[in-house]
Short mmCIF file of C-alpha atoms in Angstrom, two decimals:
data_model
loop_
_atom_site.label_atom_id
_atom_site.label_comp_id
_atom_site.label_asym_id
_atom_site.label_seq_id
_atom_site.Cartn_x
_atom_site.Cartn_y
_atom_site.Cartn_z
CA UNK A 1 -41.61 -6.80 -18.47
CA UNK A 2 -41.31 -5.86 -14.65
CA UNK A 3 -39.09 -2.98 -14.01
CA UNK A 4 -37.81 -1.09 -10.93
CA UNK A 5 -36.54 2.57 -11.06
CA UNK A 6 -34.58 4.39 -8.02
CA UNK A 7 -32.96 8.00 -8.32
CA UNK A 8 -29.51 7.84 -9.59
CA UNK A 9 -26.80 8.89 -6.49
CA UNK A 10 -24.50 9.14 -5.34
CA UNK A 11 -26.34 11.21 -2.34
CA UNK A 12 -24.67 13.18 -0.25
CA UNK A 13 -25.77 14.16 3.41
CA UNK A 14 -24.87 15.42 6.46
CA UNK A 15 -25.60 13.54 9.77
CA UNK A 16 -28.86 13.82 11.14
CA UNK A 17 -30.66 14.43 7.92
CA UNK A 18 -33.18 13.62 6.61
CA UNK A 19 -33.01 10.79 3.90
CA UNK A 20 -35.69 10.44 0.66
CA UNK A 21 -34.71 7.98 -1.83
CA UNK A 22 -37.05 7.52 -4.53
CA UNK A 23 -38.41 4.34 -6.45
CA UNK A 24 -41.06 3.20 -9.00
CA UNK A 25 -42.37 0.11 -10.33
CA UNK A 26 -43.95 -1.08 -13.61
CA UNK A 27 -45.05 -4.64 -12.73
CA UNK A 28 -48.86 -6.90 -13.60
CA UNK A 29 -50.25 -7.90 -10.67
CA UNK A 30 -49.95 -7.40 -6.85
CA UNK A 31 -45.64 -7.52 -6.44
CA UNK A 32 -44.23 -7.25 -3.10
CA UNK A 33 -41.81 -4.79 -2.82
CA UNK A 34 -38.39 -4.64 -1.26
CA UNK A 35 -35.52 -2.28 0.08
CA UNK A 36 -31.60 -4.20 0.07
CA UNK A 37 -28.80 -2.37 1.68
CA UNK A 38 -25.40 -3.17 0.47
CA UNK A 39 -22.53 -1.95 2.87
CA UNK A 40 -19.07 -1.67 1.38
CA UNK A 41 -17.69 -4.92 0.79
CA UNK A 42 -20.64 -7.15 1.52
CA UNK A 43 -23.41 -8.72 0.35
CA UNK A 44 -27.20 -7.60 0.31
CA UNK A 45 -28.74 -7.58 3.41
CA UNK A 46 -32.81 -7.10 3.13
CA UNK A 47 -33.82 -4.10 5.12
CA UNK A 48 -37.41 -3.43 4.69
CA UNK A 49 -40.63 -4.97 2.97
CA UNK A 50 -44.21 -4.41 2.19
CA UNK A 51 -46.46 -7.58 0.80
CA UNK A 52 -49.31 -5.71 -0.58
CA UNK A 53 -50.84 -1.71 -1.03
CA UNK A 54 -50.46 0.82 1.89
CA UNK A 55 -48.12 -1.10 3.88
CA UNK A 56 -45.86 0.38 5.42
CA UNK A 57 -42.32 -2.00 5.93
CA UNK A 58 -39.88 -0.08 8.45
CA UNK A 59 -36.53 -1.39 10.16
CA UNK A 60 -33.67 0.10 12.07
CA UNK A 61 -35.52 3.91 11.52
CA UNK A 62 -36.09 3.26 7.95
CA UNK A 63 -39.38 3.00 6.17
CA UNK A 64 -41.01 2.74 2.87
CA UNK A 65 -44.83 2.76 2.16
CA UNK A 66 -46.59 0.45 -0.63
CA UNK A 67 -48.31 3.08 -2.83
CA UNK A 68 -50.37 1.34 -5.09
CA UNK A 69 -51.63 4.72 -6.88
CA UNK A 70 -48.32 6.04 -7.96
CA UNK A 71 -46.58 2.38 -8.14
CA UNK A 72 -43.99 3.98 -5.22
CA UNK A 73 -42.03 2.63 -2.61
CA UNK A 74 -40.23 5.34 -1.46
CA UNK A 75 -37.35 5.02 1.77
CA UNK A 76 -37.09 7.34 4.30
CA UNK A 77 -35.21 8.06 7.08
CA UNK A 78 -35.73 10.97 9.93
CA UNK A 79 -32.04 11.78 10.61
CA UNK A 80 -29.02 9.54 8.98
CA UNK A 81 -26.38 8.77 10.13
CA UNK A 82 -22.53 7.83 8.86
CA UNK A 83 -22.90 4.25 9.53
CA UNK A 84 -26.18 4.43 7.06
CA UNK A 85 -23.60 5.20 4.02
CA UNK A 86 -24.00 2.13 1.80
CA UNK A 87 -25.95 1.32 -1.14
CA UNK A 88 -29.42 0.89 -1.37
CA UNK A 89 -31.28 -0.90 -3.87
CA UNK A 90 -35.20 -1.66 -4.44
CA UNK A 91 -36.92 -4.54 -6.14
CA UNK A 92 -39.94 -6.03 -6.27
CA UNK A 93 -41.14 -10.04 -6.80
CA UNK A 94 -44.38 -10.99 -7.75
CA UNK A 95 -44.42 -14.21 -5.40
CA UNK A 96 -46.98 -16.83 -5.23
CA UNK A 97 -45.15 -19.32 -7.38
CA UNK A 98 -43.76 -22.66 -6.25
CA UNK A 99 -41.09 -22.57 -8.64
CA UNK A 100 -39.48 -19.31 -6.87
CA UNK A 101 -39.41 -16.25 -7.56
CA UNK A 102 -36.91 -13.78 -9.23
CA UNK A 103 -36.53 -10.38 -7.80
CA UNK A 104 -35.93 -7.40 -10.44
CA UNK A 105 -33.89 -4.78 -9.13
CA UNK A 106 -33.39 -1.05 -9.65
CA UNK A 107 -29.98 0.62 -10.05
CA UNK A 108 -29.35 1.27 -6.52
CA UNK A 109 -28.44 4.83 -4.94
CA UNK A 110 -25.76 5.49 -3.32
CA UNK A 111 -25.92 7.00 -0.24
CA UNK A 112 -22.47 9.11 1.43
CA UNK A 113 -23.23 10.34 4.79
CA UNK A 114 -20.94 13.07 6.10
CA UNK A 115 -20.38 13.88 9.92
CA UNK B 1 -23.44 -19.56 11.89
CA UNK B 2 -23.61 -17.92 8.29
CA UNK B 3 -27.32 -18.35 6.26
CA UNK B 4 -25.74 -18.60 3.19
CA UNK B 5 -21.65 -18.87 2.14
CA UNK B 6 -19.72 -18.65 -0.70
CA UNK B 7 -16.42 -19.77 -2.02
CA UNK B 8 -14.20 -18.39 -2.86
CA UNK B 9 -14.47 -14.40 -1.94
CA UNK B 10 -12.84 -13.61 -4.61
CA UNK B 11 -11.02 -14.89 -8.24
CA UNK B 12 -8.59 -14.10 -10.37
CA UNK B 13 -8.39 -15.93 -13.65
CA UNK B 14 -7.23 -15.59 -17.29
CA UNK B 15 -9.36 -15.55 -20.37
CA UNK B 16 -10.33 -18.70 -21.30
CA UNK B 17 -10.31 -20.61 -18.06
CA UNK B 18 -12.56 -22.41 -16.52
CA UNK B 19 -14.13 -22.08 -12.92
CA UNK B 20 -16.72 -22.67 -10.36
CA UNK B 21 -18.29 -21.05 -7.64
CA UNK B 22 -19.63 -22.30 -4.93
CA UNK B 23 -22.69 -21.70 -2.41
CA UNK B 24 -24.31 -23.49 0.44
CA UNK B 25 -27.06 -22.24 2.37
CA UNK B 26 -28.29 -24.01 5.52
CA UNK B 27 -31.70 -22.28 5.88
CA UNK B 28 -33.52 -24.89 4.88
CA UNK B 29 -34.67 -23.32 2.06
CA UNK B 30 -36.36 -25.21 -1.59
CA UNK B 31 -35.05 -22.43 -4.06
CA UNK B 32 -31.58 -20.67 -4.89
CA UNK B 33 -30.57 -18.43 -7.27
CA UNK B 34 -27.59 -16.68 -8.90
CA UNK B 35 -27.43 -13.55 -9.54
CA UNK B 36 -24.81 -10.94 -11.38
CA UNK B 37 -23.78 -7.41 -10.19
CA UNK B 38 -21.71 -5.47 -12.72
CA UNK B 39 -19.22 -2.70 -12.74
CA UNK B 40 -22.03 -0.42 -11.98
CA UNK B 41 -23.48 -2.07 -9.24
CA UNK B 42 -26.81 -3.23 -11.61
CA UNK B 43 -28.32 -6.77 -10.44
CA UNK B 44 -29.68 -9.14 -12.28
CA UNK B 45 -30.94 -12.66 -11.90
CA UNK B 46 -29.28 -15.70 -13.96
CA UNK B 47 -30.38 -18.57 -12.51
CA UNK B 48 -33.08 -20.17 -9.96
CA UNK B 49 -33.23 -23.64 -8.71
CA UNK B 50 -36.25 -25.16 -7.07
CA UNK B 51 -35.56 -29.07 -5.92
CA UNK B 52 -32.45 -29.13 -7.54
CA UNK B 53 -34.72 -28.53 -10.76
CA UNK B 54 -33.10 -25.17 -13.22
CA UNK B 55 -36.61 -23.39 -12.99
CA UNK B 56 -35.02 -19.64 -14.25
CA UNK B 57 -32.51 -18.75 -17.06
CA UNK B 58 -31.95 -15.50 -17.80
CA UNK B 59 -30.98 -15.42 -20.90
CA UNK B 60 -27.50 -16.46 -19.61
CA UNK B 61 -24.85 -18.10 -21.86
CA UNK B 62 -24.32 -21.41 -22.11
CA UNK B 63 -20.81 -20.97 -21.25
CA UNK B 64 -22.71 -20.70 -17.70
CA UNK B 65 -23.61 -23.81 -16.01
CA UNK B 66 -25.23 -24.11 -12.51
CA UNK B 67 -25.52 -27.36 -10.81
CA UNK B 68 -27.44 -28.69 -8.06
CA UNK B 69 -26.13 -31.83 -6.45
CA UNK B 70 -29.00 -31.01 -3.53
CA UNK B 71 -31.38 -28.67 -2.01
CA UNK B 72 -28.41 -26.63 -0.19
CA UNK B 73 -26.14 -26.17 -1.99
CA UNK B 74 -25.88 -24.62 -6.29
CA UNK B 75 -22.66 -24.32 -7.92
CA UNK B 76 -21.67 -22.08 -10.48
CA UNK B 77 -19.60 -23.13 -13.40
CA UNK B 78 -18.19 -21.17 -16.09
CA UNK B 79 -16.44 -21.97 -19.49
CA UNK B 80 -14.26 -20.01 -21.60
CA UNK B 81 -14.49 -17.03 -19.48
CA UNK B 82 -13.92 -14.00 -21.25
CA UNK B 83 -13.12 -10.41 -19.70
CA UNK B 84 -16.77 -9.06 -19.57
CA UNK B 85 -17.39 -12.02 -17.25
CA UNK B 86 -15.74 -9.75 -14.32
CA UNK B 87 -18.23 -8.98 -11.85
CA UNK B 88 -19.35 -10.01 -8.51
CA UNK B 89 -21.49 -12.85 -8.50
CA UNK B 90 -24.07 -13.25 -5.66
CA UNK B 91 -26.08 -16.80 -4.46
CA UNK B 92 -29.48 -16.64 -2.69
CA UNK B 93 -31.72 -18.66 -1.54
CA UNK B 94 -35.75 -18.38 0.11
CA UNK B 95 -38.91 -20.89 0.62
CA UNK B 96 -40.18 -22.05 -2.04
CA UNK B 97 -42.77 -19.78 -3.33
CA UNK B 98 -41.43 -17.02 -1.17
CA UNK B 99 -40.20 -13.82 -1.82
CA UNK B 100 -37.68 -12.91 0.67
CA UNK B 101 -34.50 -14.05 -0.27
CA UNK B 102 -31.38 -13.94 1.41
CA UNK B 103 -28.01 -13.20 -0.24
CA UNK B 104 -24.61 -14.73 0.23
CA UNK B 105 -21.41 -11.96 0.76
CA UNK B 106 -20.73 -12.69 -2.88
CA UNK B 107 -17.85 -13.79 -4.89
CA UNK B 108 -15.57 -10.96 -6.72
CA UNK B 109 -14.77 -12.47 -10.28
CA UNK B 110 -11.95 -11.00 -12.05
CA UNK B 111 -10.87 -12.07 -15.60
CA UNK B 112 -7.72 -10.88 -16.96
#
């Protein structure tokens, strides 16, 4: 079955950094891929998408790139900041059904940002 | 104006009570889902309504029942509930056939 896998956290980094969080798909087809952010206390809160290979979702200085090749959608960020600490999760749905459309989700990574 | 609410925030039950959850989402949207996040923060889908019509089970027990009385709204209902039921518990909704989905703040289930 479909399967999404994201670097284990928590990660720790100082403000202004620069942010990498890794994550990998196994999925048939052509799945659209997804970054959540989960602050403290509240629910998921989409941050980022991409629909289809090489492109590139971004929001609020994040982005992620569709890599078809190495089944990646990585998130970066140029320089973090404390507000940014929260969990981050990826998934993927394959779409294109009328009866809706589940999305699997990776483990999430915890990120701490430190001022 | 909130997308999509639960209620209540949070619960705190016995073992072998029953409860429900409930969630209403005024998007407009076809299709809502439930989905559980454990102790360790892993997600995973239970349920998905389309129409008011049970389209997904996960694999769910049947001490789990969600009901759809319309489109906006898809209650949770559980039986029996037992300690490993503790979790948070999060509704959702999109278009049908879409893939964005939108979450609710979630409900905090604690069984004691």
């Amino acid at each position: 079955g479909d399967s999404v896998t994201q670097m284990e956290g928590p990660v720790t980094l100082s403000e202004e950094a620069f942010l990498t969080i890794n994550c990998t798909y196994t999925a048939t087809g052509y799945p659209s891929l997804f970054w959540y952010v989960q602050y403290p206390g509240e629910g998921l809160q989409l941050l980022l998408k991409a629909t289809k290979a090489d492109d590139k979702g971004s929001n609020k200085g994040f982005e992620a790139t569709y890599r078809k090749e190495t089944t990646s959608f990585h998130l970066e960020k140029g320089s973090v900041q404390v507000s940014d600490s929260a969990v981050y999760f990826c998934a993927l749905s394959k779409g294109g059904s009328n009866a809706g459309n589940m999305l699997t989700f990776g483990g999430g990574t915890r990120l701490m940002v430190k001022p | 104006d909130t997308a999509v609410s639960q209620t209540p925030k949070y619960l705190v039950t016995q073992m072998g009570n029953d409860k429900s959850i409930k969630c209403e989402q005024n998007l407009g949207h076809d299709t809502m889902y439930w989905y559980k996040q454990d102790s360790k923060k892993f997600l995973k889908i239970m349920f998905s309504y389309n129409n008011k019509e049970l389209i997904i089970n996960e694999t769910v027990p049947n001490r789990f029942s969600p009901k759809s009385p319309d489109k906006a709204h898809l209650n949770l209902h559980i039986n029996s509930l037992e300690l490993g039921d503790s979790a948070v518990y999060f509704c959702a909704s999109s278009r049908q056939g879409g893939t964005e989905q939108y979450f609710g703040p979630g409900t905090r289930l604690t069984v004691t």
